[in-house]
Amino acid sequence: MPSPTLSDVAREAGVSLATASRAFNGSATRTVRPELRDRVRDAAARLGYTPDANAQAMARGRSSALGLVVHDIADPYFSSVAAGLGEAAEAEGLVVTLASTRTDPVREVEVVELLSRQRARAIVLAGGRLDGGRSDAVLTAALTRYVDGGGRVATVGQPLGDLPCVRIANRDGARDLAAALCGLGYRDVVVLRGPVGHQTADERTQGLLEGFAAHGVEVPGERVVTGDFTRDGGYGAATGVLPVLRGRPGTAVVAVNDVMAVGAMAALRDGGLDVPAEVAVAGFDDIATLRDVVPGLTTVRLPLQEIGAAAARLALADDPAQQVVVRGEVVVRASTPPRP
Amino acid sequence: MPSPTLSDVAREAGVSLATASRAFNGSATRTVRPELRDRVRDAAARLGYTPDANAQAMARGRSSALGLVVHDIADPYFSSVAAGLGEAAEAEGLVVTLASTRTDPVREVEVVELLSRQRARAIVLAGGRLDGGRSDAVLTAALTRYVDGGGRVATVGQPLGDLPCVRIANRDGARDLAAALCGLGYRDVVVLRGPVGHQTADERTQGLLEGFAAHGVEVPGERVVTGDFTRDGGYGAATGVLPVLRGRPGTAVVAVNDVMAVGAMAALRDGGLDVPAEVAVAGFDDIATLRDVVPGLTTVRLPLQEIGAAAARLALADDPAQQVVVRGEVVVRASTPPRP
DNA sequence: TTGTATGCGTTATCAT
DNA sequence: ATGATAACGCATACAA
């Protein structure tokens, strides 16, 4: 009834435990006679033997798990990154251990601790801190223990210390988006900037403002509004600026990510405004599930799956700390028609 | 530099290994004097001790991992289920190990094998076989070995043997949806049925046809078309029936899931048809990310997160095999306006 | 209450 | 090429 062990297999095959072990992970130096090897494998098949990864991890001193920490796996941004990371992990023969933080800095540290216990080969931190670095100290401490213990870490989007990081050119992408909007003729702008202290949101906001300014479009402070980095956050933020928008037809509402943008669109419609006739909307990320919405959402396309895969490779590489930077590409769609 | 072990902690605290161990998992019977307990914990903190989950798994005979196998974590259906399962796992102090099959039956078996190696406490199979049971034998064999070894299994959506299962009332939901559409006045229908052999797709298709028939609406075979269970599958299938739809304004195109429905909407628009003025569209699942699309997508709402959580509980419960059945709720939106 | 000793399943280091 | 045997880090049965 219990899983047969390698000893069982060895006995069944009439060989020693050591030989049985070698029959599976046949190293180059320590090879085993083909005949015996087959005998062991047959015995294993007959018994339904399944190696115990925990025992292997202990004996080898390293596990076969790759940790991924996200805010919320139901968020399409993270699930896309997870998909890419999963493929990379599979290619390396690793399993991925998933942990969600729900944007709670405390939970984030717990989660790193959790993955440390698993002796995960590496940890990829997607989605970063939101308290503007206040919790970085504790997190860094936890990560340092982990790294000192032999673990590897990579982050995506949010550089942390000098850890390897898949940097996303948020500022550049946002600047390009702003430029594109200016090129379309937009002069009045509202920015849904997300939560203050959210690094990705901050960078994108900064890029947008810079981009607009470069084209002579100044965005007054009261038209830069905060909100959660979620659909509801976008909805709420857009609802708040409804009065402003009513007074200025042809304004572009730019959210720092797609789900916020979609929430904003809903709020604008609920407020009686026509998108894009009266208000334009743009986002960031180019979430796959949202590519068919009407009007098509103008956004900055990010290769999320590749980003996940790149993060995995970075975390697994034994090179010194590296930085990969991926740049987004502006995709103009119908949500931001030209304004003459 | 390497992670300190419990022995290190014990030495540092001046107690035995056993006491150190008990200081952490203080059982009811085997309690340790508070003073010593604190001394051990202090020593652990001082050294930066982190228990080794692999070693614990081996010593305890059971790991702290919960396996989840999905087709594709980037699919919003699965990512929502994963989110719910993740919360349930967290509540049980378990980590979730994620594995994707990309709908490959071979890979599915590999993945079960992989999770068996991890000695996962339980495996939740979300998203089922697609080859109409042809690969069930191998899969069942793998699962049987796993269960015989002490593992627990639960499936979501697809009963397998008499394993615990979160059943989704696909037929009922589909029947309800069909009834709702009939109530709105639809008499001409096209069903995008997904892939033949995909149990969920099959059940929903069957329910739709039954529901329509119950209201006197027969759907001829040539208006029941196949396609992948994906956005592109919906797009392709809808493209194929474009001629039919052009000839029959007021037809309802019902896809067996939301992402197919969205793909279909795109195809219909690309084909020059107005949705919903000329063609109505409906889906199934009520994917959160799609709730703000315009026109609002008529669908059957499924509590995906709860389903994931329920599956986790079912898999973890030590009760004998159970069945939980969750029923969807029809949500009528603007994509299927009344047809007088 | 605390300590000693054993075992968990595997890999790896020795001999042979 | 193969076989004993010692780790690996922890939990626990048993002894004190």
Tab-separated table of C-alpha atoms in Angstrom, chain B residues 120-277:
chain	number	residue	atom	x	y	z
B	120	ALA	CA	1.885	16.055	-2.571
B	121	ARG	CA	-0.748	15.708	0.128
B	122	ALA	CA	-3.419	15.866	-2.524
B	123	ILE	CA	-3.832	16.552	-6.206
B	124	VAL	CA	-6.632	18.590	-7.694
B	125	LEU	CA	-7.276	17.932	-11.344
B	126	ALA	CA	-8.960	20.924	-12.902
B	127	GLY	CA	-9.670	20.728	-16.567
B	128	GLY	CA	-10.079	17.249	-17.831
B	129	ARG	CA	-9.166	14.842	-20.526
B	130	LEU	CA	-10.023	15.735	-24.077
B	131	ASP	CA	-9.606	12.521	-25.903
B	132	GLY	CA	-12.924	11.156	-24.847
B	133	GLY	CA	-11.593	8.784	-22.262
B	134	ARG	CA	-8.997	7.138	-24.442
B	135	SER	CA	-6.212	8.168	-22.098
B	136	ASP	CA	-8.217	7.604	-18.957
B	137	ALA	CA	-6.670	4.197	-18.434
B	138	VAL	CA	-3.105	5.441	-18.116
B	139	LEU	CA	-4.158	8.440	-16.110
B	140	THR	CA	-6.219	6.318	-13.782
B	141	ALA	CA	-3.313	3.955	-13.347
B	142	ALA	CA	-1.044	6.816	-12.354
B	143	LEU	CA	-3.641	8.193	-9.988
B	144	THR	CA	-4.232	4.791	-8.490
B	145	ARG	CA	-0.568	4.388	-7.677
B	146	TYR	CA	-0.653	7.840	-6.138
B	147	VAL	CA	-3.729	7.100	-4.053
B	148	ASP	CA	-2.387	3.713	-3.001
B	149	GLY	CA	0.669	5.551	-1.816
B	150	GLY	CA	-1.510	7.607	0.477
B	151	GLY	CA	-2.355	10.519	-1.785
B	152	ARG	CA	-5.740	12.118	-2.171
B	153	VAL	CA	-7.303	13.296	-5.389
B	154	ALA	CA	-10.192	15.509	-6.357
B	155	THR	CA	-11.290	16.686	-9.747
B	156	VAL	CA	-13.232	19.717	-10.768
B	157	GLY	CA	-15.779	19.493	-13.501
B	158	GLN	CA	-14.840	16.068	-14.712
B	159	PRO	CA	-15.770	13.081	-12.605
B	160	LEU	CA	-13.096	10.447	-12.882
B	161	GLY	CA	-13.810	7.031	-11.516
B	162	ASP	CA	-15.403	7.598	-8.157
B	163	LEU	CA	-12.908	10.209	-7.083
B	164	PRO	CA	-14.201	13.162	-5.109
B	165	CYS	CA	-15.334	15.796	-7.525
B	166	VAL	CA	-16.639	19.318	-7.601
B	167	ARG	CA	-19.261	18.761	-10.190
B	168	ILE	CA	-20.418	21.691	-12.227
B	169	ALA	CA	-23.983	21.499	-13.352
B	170	ASN	CA	-23.031	22.195	-16.939
B	171	ARG	CA	-26.105	20.643	-18.449
B	172	ASP	CA	-28.427	22.422	-16.080
B	173	GLY	CA	-26.700	25.735	-16.571
B	174	ALA	CA	-26.727	25.350	-20.318
B	175	ARG	CA	-30.375	24.358	-20.271
B	176	ASP	CA	-31.184	27.427	-18.211
B	177	LEU	CA	-29.267	29.592	-20.598
B	178	ALA	CA	-31.104	28.142	-23.561
B	179	ALA	CA	-34.399	28.704	-21.798
B	180	ALA	CA	-33.475	32.303	-21.096
B	181	LEU	CA	-32.587	32.869	-24.727
B	182	CYS	CA	-35.844	31.327	-25.847
B	183	GLY	CA	-37.619	33.566	-23.407
B	184	LEU	CA	-35.961	36.522	-25.091
B	185	GLY	CA	-37.424	35.401	-28.377
B	186	TYR	CA	-34.529	33.622	-30.050
B	187	ARG	CA	-35.546	30.920	-32.501
B	188	ASP	CA	-32.443	30.696	-34.658
B	189	VAL	CA	-29.403	29.391	-32.937
B	190	VAL	CA	-25.820	28.473	-33.644
B	191	VAL	CA	-23.864	26.559	-31.046
B	192	LEU	CA	-20.092	26.801	-30.859
B	193	ARG	CA	-19.684	23.506	-29.137
B	194	GLY	CA	-15.969	23.358	-28.505
B	195	PRO	CA	-13.940	20.233	-29.102
B	196	VAL	CA	-15.736	16.907	-29.324
B	197	GLY	CA	-14.670	14.713	-26.432
B	198	HIS	CA	-14.110	17.644	-24.092
B	199	GLN	CA	-16.451	16.610	-21.347
B	200	THR	CA	-17.323	20.084	-20.146
B	201	ALA	CA	-17.911	21.237	-23.703
B	202	ASP	CA	-19.970	18.167	-24.414
B	203	GLU	CA	-22.145	18.597	-21.363
B	204	ARG	CA	-22.797	22.235	-22.061
B	205	THR	CA	-23.593	21.495	-25.665
B	206	GLN	CA	-25.999	18.795	-24.678
B	207	GLY	CA	-27.678	21.049	-22.167
B	208	LEU	CA	-28.051	23.795	-24.717
B	209	LEU	CA	-29.619	21.507	-27.280
B	210	GLU	CA	-31.949	20.046	-24.697
B	211	GLY	CA	-32.927	23.451	-23.474
B	212	PHE	CA	-33.645	24.773	-26.907
B	213	ALA	CA	-35.555	21.639	-27.869
B	214	ALA	CA	-37.689	21.984	-24.762
B	215	HIS	CA	-38.818	25.297	-26.151
B	216	GLY	CA	-39.433	24.013	-29.608
B	217	VAL	CA	-36.194	25.226	-31.071
B	218	GLU	CA	-34.345	22.554	-32.966
B	219	VAL	CA	-30.728	23.220	-33.803
B	220	PRO	CA	-29.749	21.438	-37.004
B	221	GLY	CA	-26.447	19.614	-36.938
B	222	GLU	CA	-24.726	21.986	-39.317
B	223	ARG	CA	-25.322	24.789	-36.861
B	224	VAL	CA	-23.463	23.013	-34.113
B	225	VAL	CA	-19.845	23.668	-34.918
B	226	THR	CA	-16.644	22.626	-33.223
B	227	GLY	CA	-13.590	24.634	-32.320
B	228	ASP	CA	-10.912	24.808	-29.666
B	229	PHE	CA	-12.020	25.680	-26.156
B	230	THR	CA	-10.149	28.983	-26.551
B	231	ARG	CA	-10.539	32.503	-27.863
B	232	ASP	CA	-9.072	31.492	-31.201
B	233	GLY	CA	-11.313	28.455	-31.307
B	234	GLY	CA	-14.317	30.704	-30.927
B	235	TYR	CA	-13.037	33.075	-33.534
B	236	GLY	CA	-12.474	30.322	-36.042
B	237	ALA	CA	-15.769	28.594	-35.419
B	238	ALA	CA	-17.703	31.827	-35.728
B	239	THR	CA	-15.890	32.714	-38.912
B	240	GLY	CA	-17.025	29.423	-40.361
B	241	VAL	CA	-20.694	30.115	-39.772
B	242	LEU	CA	-20.583	33.675	-41.012
B	243	PRO	CA	-22.554	32.854	-44.193
B	244	VAL	CA	-25.314	31.232	-42.206
B	245	LEU	CA	-25.578	34.224	-39.899
B	246	ARG	CA	-25.684	36.730	-42.705
B	247	GLY	CA	-28.744	35.017	-44.052
B	248	ARG	CA	-30.522	34.930	-40.738
B	249	PRO	CA	-30.384	38.155	-38.773
B	250	GLY	CA	-31.415	37.769	-35.196
B	251	THR	CA	-29.600	34.502	-34.691
B	252	ALA	CA	-28.037	33.762	-31.319
B	253	VAL	CA	-24.507	32.388	-31.309
B	254	VAL	CA	-23.966	30.484	-28.107
B	255	ALA	CA	-20.451	29.428	-27.210
B	256	VAL	CA	-19.710	26.904	-24.509
B	257	ASN	CA	-17.458	29.314	-22.685
B	258	ASP	CA	-16.780	33.018	-22.402
B	259	VAL	CA	-13.419	33.200	-24.076
B	260	MET	CA	-14.817	31.398	-27.102
B	261	ALA	CA	-17.738	33.802	-27.054
B	262	VAL	CA	-15.429	36.787	-27.059
B	263	GLY	CA	-13.462	35.311	-29.920
B	264	ALA	CA	-16.714	34.753	-31.747
B	265	MET	CA	-17.791	38.344	-31.198
B	266	ALA	CA	-14.565	39.513	-32.737
B	267	ALA	CA	-15.033	37.238	-35.725
B	268	LEU	CA	-18.583	38.388	-36.244
B	269	ARG	CA	-17.550	42.012	-36.172
B	270	ASP	CA	-14.657	41.333	-38.485
B	271	GLY	CA	-17.227	39.732	-40.766
B	272	GLY	CA	-19.164	42.955	-40.795
B	273	LEU	CA	-21.984	41.899	-38.511
B	274	ASP	CA	-23.254	44.073	-35.708
B	275	VAL	CA	-23.392	42.527	-32.263
B	276	PRO	CA	-25.981	42.481	-30.840
B	277	ALA	CA	-28.118	44.222	-33.464
